[in-house]
Coordinates of C-alpha atoms in Angstrom, one line a residue:
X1 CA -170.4 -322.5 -69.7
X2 CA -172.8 -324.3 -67.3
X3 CA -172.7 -328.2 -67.0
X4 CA -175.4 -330.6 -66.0
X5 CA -179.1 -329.9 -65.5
X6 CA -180.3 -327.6 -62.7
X7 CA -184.0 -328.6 -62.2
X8 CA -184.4 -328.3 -66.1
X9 CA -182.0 -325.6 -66.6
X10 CA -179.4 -326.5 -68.9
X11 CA -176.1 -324.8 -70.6
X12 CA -177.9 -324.1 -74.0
X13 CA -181.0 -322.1 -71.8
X14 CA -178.1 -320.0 -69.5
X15 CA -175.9 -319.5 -72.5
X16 CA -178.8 -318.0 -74.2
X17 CA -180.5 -316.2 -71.6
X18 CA -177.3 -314.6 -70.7
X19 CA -176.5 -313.4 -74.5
X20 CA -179.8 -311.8 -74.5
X21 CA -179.5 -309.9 -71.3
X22 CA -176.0 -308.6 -72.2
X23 CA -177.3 -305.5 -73.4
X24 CA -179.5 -304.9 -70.8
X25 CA -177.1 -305.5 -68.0
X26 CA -174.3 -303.2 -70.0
X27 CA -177.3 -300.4 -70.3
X28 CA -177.6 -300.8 -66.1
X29 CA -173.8 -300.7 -65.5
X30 CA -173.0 -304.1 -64.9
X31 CA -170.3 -304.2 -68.0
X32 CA -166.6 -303.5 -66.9
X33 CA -165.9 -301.4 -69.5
X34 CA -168.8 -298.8 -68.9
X35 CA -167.5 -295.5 -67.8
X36 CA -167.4 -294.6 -64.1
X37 CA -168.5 -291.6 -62.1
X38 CA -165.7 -289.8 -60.3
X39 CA -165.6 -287.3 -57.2
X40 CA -163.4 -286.4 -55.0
X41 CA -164.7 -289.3 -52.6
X42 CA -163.7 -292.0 -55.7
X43 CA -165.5 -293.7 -58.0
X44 CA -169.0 -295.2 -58.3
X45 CA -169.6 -298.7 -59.0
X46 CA -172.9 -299.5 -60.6
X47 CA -175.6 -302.8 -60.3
X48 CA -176.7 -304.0 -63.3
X49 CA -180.4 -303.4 -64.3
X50 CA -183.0 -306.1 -63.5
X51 CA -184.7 -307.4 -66.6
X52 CA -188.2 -308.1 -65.5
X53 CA -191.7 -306.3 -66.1
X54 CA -192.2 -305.0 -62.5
X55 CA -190.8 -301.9 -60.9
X56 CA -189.7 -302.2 -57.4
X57 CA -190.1 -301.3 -54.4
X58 CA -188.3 -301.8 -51.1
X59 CA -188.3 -301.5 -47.3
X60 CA -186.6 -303.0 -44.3
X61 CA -187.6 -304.9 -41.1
X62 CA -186.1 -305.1 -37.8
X63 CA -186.6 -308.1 -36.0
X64 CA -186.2 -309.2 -32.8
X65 CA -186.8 -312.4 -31.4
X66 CA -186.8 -312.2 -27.9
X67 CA -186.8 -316.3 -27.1
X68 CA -183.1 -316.5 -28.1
X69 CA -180.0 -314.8 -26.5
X70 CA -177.1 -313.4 -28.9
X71 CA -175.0 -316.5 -29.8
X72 CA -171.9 -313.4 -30.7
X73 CA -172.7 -311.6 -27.5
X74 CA -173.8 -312.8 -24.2
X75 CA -174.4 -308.9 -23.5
X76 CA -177.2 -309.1 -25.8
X77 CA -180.4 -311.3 -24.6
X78 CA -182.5 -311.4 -27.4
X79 CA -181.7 -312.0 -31.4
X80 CA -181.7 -309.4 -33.4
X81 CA -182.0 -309.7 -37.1
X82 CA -182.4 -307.1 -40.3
X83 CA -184.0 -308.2 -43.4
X84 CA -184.6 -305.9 -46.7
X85 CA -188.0 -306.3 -48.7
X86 CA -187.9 -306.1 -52.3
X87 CA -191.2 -306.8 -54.4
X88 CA -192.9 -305.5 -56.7
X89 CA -194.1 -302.2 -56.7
X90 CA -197.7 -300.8 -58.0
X91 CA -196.6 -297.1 -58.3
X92 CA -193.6 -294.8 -57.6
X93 CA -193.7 -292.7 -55.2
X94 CA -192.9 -289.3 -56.5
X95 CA -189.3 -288.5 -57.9
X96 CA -188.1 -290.1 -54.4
X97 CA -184.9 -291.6 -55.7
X98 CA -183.4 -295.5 -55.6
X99 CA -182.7 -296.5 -51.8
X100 CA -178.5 -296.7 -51.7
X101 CA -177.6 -300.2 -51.9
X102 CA -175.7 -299.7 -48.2
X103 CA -176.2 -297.3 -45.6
X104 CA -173.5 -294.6 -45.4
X105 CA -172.3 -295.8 -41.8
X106 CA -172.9 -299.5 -43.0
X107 CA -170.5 -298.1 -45.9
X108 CA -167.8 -297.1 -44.1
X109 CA -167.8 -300.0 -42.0
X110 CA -167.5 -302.5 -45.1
X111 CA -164.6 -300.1 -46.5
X112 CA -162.3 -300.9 -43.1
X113 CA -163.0 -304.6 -43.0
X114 CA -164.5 -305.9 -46.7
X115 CA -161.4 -304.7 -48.5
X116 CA -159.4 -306.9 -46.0
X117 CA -161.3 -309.6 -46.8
X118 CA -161.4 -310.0 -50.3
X119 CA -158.1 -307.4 -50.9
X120 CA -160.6 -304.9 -52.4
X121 CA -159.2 -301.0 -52.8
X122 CA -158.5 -299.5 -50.0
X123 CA -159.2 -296.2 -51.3
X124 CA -160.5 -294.7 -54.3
X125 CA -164.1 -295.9 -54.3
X126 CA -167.3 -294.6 -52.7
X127 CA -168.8 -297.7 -51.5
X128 CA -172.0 -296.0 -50.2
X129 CA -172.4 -293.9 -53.2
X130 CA -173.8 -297.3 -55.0
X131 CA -177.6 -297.1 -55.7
X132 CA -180.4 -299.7 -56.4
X133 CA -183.3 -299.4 -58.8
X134 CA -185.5 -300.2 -55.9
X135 CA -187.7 -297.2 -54.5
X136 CA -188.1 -296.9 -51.2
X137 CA -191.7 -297.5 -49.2
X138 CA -193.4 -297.7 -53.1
X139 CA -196.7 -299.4 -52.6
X140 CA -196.9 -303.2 -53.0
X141 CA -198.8 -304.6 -56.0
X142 CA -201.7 -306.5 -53.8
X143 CA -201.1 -310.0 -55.8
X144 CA -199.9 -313.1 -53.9
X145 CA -196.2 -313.4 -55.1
X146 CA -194.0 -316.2 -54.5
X147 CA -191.6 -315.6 -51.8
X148 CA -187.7 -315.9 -51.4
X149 CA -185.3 -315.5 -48.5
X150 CA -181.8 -315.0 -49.0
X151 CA -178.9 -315.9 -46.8
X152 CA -175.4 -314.5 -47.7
X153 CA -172.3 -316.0 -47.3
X154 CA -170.0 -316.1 -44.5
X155 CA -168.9 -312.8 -43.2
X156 CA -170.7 -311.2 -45.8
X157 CA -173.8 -308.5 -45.7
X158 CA -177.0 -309.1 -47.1
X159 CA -176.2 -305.9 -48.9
X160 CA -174.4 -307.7 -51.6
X161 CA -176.9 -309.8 -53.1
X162 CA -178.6 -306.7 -54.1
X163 CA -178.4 -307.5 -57.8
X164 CA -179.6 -311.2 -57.7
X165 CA -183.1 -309.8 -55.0
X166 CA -183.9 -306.7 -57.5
X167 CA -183.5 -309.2 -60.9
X168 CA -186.5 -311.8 -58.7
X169 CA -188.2 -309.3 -57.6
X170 CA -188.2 -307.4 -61.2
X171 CA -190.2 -311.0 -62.6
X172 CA -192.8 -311.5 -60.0
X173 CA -191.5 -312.4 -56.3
X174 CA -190.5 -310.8 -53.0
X175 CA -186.7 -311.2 -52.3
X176 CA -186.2 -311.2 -48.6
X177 CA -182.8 -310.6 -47.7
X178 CA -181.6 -311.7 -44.4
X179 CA -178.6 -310.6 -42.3
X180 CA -176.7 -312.4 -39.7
X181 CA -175.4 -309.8 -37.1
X182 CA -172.4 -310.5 -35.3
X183 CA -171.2 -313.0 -38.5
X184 CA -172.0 -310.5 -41.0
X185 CA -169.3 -307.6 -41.6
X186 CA -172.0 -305.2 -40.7
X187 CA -174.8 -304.6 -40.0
X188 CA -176.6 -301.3 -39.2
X189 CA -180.1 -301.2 -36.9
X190 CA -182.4 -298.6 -36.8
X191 CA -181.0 -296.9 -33.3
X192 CA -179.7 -298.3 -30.2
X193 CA -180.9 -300.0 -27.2
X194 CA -179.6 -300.6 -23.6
X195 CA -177.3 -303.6 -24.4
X196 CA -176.4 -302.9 -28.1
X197 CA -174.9 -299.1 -27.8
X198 CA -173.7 -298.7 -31.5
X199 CA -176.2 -298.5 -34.4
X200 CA -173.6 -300.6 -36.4
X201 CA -172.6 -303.9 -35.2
X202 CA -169.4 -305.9 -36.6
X203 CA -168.3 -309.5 -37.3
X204 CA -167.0 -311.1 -34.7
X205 CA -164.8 -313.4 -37.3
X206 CA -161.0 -313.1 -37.3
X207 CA -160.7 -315.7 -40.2
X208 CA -162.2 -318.8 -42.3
X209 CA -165.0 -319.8 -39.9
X210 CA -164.3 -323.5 -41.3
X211 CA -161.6 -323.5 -39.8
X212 CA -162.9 -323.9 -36.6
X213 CA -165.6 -326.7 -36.1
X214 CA -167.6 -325.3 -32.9
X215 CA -167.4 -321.3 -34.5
X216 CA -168.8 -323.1 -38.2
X217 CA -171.8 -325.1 -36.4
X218 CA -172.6 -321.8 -33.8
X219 CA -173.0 -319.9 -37.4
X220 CA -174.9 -322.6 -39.2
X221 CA -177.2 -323.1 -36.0
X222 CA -177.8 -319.5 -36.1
X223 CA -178.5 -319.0 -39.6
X224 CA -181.0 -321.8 -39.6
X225 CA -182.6 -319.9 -36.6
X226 CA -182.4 -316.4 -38.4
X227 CA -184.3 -317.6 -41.7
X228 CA -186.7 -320.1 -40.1
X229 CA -187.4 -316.6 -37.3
X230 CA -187.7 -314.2 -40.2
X231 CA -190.4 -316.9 -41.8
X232 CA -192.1 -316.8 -38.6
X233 CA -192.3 -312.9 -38.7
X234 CA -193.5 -313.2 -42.6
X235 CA -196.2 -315.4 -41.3
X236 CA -197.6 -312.2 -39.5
X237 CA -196.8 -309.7 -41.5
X238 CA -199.5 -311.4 -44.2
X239 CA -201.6 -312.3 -41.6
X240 CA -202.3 -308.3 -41.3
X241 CA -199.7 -307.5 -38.5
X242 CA -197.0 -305.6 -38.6
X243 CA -193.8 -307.4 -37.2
X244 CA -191.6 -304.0 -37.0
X245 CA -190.0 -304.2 -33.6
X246 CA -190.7 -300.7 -34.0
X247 CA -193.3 -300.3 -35.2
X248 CA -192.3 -298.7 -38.5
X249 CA -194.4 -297.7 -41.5
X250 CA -194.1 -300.7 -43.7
X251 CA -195.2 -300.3 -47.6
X252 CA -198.8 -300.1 -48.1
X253 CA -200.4 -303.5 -49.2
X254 CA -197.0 -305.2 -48.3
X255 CA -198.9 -308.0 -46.6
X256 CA -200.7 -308.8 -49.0
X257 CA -197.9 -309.7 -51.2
X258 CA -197.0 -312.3 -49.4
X259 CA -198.2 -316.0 -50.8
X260 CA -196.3 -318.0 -48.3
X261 CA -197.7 -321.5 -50.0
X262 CA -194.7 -321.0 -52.4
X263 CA -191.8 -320.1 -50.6
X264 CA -188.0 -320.5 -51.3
X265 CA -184.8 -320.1 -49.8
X266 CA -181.3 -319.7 -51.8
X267 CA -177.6 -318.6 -50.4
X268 CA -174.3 -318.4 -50.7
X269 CA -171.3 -320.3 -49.3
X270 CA -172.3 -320.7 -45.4
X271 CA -175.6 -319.0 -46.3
X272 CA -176.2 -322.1 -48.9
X273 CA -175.3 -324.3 -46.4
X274 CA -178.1 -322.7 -44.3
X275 CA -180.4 -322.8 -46.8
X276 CA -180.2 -326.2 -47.6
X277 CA -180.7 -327.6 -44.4
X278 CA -183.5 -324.8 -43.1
X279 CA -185.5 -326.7 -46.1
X280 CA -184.9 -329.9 -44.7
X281 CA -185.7 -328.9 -41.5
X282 CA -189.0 -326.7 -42.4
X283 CA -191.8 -328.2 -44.4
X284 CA -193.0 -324.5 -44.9
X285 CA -189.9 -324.3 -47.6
X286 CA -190.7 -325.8 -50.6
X287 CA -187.6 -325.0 -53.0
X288 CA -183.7 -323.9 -52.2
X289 CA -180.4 -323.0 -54.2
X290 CA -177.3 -323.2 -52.4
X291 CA -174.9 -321.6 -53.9
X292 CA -171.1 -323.0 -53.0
X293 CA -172.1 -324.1 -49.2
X294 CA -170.6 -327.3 -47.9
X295 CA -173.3 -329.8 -46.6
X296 CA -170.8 -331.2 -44.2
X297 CA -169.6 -329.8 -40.9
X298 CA -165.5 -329.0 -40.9
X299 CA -163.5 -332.3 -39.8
X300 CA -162.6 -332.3 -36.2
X301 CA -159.3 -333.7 -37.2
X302 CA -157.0 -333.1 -40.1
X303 CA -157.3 -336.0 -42.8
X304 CA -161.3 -337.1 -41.1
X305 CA -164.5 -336.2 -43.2
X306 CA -166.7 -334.5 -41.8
X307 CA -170.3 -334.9 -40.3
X308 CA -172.7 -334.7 -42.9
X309 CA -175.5 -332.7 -42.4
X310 CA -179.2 -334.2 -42.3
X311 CA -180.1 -332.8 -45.7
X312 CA -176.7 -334.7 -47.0
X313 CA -177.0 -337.9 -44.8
X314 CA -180.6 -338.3 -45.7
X315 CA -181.2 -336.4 -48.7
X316 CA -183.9 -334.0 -49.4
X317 CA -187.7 -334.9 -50.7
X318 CA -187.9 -331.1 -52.4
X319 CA -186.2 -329.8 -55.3
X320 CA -182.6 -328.6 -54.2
X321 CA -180.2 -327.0 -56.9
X322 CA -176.3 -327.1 -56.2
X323 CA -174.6 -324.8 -58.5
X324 CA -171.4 -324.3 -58.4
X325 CA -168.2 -322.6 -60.1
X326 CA -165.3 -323.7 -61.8
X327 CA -162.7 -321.5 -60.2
X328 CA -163.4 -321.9 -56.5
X329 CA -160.4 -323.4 -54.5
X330 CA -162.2 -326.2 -52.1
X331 CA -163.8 -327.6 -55.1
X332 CA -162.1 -330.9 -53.7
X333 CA -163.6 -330.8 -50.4
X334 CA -166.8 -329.5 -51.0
X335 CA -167.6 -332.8 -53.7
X336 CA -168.3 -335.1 -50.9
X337 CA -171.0 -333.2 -49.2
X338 CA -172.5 -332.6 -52.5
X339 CA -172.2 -335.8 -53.8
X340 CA -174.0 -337.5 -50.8
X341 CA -176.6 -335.3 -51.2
X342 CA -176.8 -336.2 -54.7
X343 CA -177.0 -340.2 -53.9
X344 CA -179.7 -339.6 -51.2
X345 CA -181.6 -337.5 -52.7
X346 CA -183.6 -339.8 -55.4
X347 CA -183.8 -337.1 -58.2
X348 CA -184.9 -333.7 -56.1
X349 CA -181.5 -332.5 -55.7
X350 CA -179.6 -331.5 -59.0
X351 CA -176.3 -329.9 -59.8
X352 CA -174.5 -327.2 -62.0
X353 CA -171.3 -325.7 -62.4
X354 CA -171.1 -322.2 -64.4
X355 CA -167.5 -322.3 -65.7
X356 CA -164.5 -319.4 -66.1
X357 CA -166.5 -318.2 -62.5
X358 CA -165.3 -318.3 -59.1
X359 CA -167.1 -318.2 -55.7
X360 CA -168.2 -314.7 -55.1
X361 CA -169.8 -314.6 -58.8
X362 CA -173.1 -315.0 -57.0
X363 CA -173.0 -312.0 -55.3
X364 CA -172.6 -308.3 -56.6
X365 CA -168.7 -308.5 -56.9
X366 CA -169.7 -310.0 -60.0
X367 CA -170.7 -306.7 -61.5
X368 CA -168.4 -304.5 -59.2
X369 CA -164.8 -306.8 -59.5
X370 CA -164.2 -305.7 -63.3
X371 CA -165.5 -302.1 -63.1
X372 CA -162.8 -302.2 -59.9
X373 CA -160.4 -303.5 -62.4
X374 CA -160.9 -301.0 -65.7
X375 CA -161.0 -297.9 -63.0
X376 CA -157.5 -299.3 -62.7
X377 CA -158.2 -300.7 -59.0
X378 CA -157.9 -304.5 -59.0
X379 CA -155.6 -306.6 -61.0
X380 CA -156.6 -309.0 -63.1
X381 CA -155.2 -311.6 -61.0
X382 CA -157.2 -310.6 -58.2
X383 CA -160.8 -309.9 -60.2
X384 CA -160.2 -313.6 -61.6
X385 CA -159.6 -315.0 -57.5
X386 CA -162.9 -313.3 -56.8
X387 CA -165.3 -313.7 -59.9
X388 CA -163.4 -315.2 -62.2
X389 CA -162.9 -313.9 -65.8
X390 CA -165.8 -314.6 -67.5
X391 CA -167.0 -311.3 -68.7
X392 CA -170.2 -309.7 -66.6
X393 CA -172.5 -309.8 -69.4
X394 CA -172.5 -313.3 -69.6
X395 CA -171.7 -314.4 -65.5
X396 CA -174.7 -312.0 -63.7
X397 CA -177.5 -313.3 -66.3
X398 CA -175.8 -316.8 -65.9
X399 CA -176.5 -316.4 -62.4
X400 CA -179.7 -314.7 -62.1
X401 CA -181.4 -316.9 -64.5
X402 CA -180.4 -320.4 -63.5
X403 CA -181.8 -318.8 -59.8
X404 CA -185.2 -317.4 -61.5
X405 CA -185.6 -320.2 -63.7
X406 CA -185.2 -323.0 -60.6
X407 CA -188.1 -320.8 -58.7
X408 CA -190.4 -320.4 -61.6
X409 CA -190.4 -324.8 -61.9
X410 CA -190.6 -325.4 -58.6
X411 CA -192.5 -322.7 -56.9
X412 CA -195.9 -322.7 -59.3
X413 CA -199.1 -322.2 -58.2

């Protein structure tokens, strides 16, 4: 299923970890075949379970970094940035229930312009009707946990890497999941402010960001900004503060959570891109995953390479897995990228493939795509384009654990 090694994870140790999480990920929903709940508003896709020992808790942060203007927006003279918190929790916190995996305006926003994207139902699904296993403002357990930022992929909402934060979390770390507003579809705030007059804000993309060189590096620049900001704001939330730029309740003992010696960074597509060259860029991350990013910038004319990136031109001096799928489409002209960083990096970078998978397997489509297609909303043509069709009992433990497994080596005390 999974070729090559992945900083010591091989395809005998994902085959297996994935056959003996099938169960638990069918019991959580994550199977395509498990029946769905219907109302009048369509039906309700479920995220698998996480597997780990801890319960969890979560709780979001809004940012704002007032030394950079809006790259999107020139209306806008700070950066703003949301991030979700998932760690675990020490206690529940009555019968509160799990936090909904989007908001509901967040919701309706990804149901006009996600299904466009990736030709998801137009109708017959209640996208904010979704719910974690993550309870809201639950107490942090005070232990120093290993930390992890996540960037998603281009256009996409931190929202849907719900499944892969609450499985890390579930075994031990904080999952901090990052979103990029004005690239991601949306992104909802706490309230408004004087230049920013709608709670939800929207992508500002009208197609394949690669396709334009100066739009792909104004993204990439960004997102290297966002996570190495929201690091910066980490920094003082264990430090005691409270970097709310609101001021808002955060989880009690969250802070002390935090054991920033041992921090990672993973993503997908542009967000592994990002990822891969924040680490190069910031000794404070000592670990990253990029999953399906290119390491090289578009070419400026048809038929020319691309520039490399720094972490590709130069290679990287920390471990660095590149996993990859079978089915995605620029498998062609990602390879060069990846293979440069290969050459440079002397043994810290490594590389995987998990096969019968395609690109947005490493997000929750994975679980979502074939419970779309048995409700009789997606084809099987168009599941396989956007996951592939290896079954979800084997792809989301494939993908959870070669992620885990990468953090546990690399990230040890």
């Amino acid at each position: 299923m999974a070729h090559g090694q992945a900083g010591g994870i091989d395809r005998r140790t994902v085959a297996k970890s994935a056959v003996a999480a099938a169960a638990l990920l069918l019991a959580g929903g994550g199977g395509g075949g498990i029946a769905q709940a219907r109302t009048a508003d369509g039906i309700t896709l479920r995220l698998p379970a996480p597997t780990g020992p801890h319960r969890i808790g979560v709780t979001t942060l809004y940012l704002v970094d007032r030394s950079r203007r809006d790259p999107w927006d020139e209306r806008i003279p700070v950066r703003e940035v949301m991030a979700t918190v998932f760690y675990p929790a020490r206690t529940a916190v009555g019968d509160r229930p799990a936090a909904p995996q989007m908001t509901a305006g967040a919701a309706e926003v990804f149901r006009q312009i996600d299904v466009l994207i990736h030709h998801l139902p137009p109708t017959g699904v209640n996208w904010a009707a979704t719910r974690t296993h993550a309870q809201p403002g639950a107490p942090a357990q005070p232990v120093r946990r290993p930390v992890l930022l996540y960037s998603p992929g281009g256009g996409d909402p931190r929202t849907l890497g719900t499944s892969v934060a609450e499985e890390l979390a579930s075994h031990g770390h904080v999952v901090v999941t990052v979103d990029h507003p004005g690239d991601a579809s949306e992104v909802e705030f706490p309230g408004r402010t004087p230049y920013r007059r709608k709670r939800i804000r929207e992508t500002v993309f009208r197609g394949d960001p690669r396709t334009d060189p100066q739009l792909f590096r104004t993204a990439i620049g960004t997102r290297i900004a966002d996570i190495r900001f929201v690091l910066d704001r980490l920094e003082s939330l264990a430090a005691g503060r409270n970097p709310d730029a609101l001021g808002r309740a955060l989880p009690t003992d969250l802070g002390r959570a935090l054991d920033l010696r041992r921090t990672g960074v993973y993503g997908h597509s542009a967000g592994g891109t990002a990822v891969a060259e924040a680490m190069y860029e910031d000794r404070r991350l000592g670990a990253a995953v990029n999953l399906e990013g290119y390491l090289d910038q578009p070419p400026r004319h048809p038929g020319e390479p691309g520039d490399l990136f720094p972490v590709a031109r130069h290679g990287t001096d920390r471990p660095l897995l590149l996993l990859g799928t079978e089915g995605f489409a620029h498998r062609r002209e990602l390879d060069p990228s990846w293979s440069a960083a290969l050459t440079h990096s002397r043994g810290r970078a490594r590389r995987a493939q998990l096969d019968g998978a395609a690109h947005w397997v490493f997000t929750d489509y994975a679980a979502m795509a074939p419970q779309l297609q048995t409700a009789g909303l997606m084809t099987a043509g168009a599941r396989r384009d956007l996951v592939g069709a290896l079954d979800p009992s084997v792809s989301v433990p494939a993908v959870r654990d070669a992620v885990r497994l990468f953090f546990a080596r690399h990230l040890r005390a």
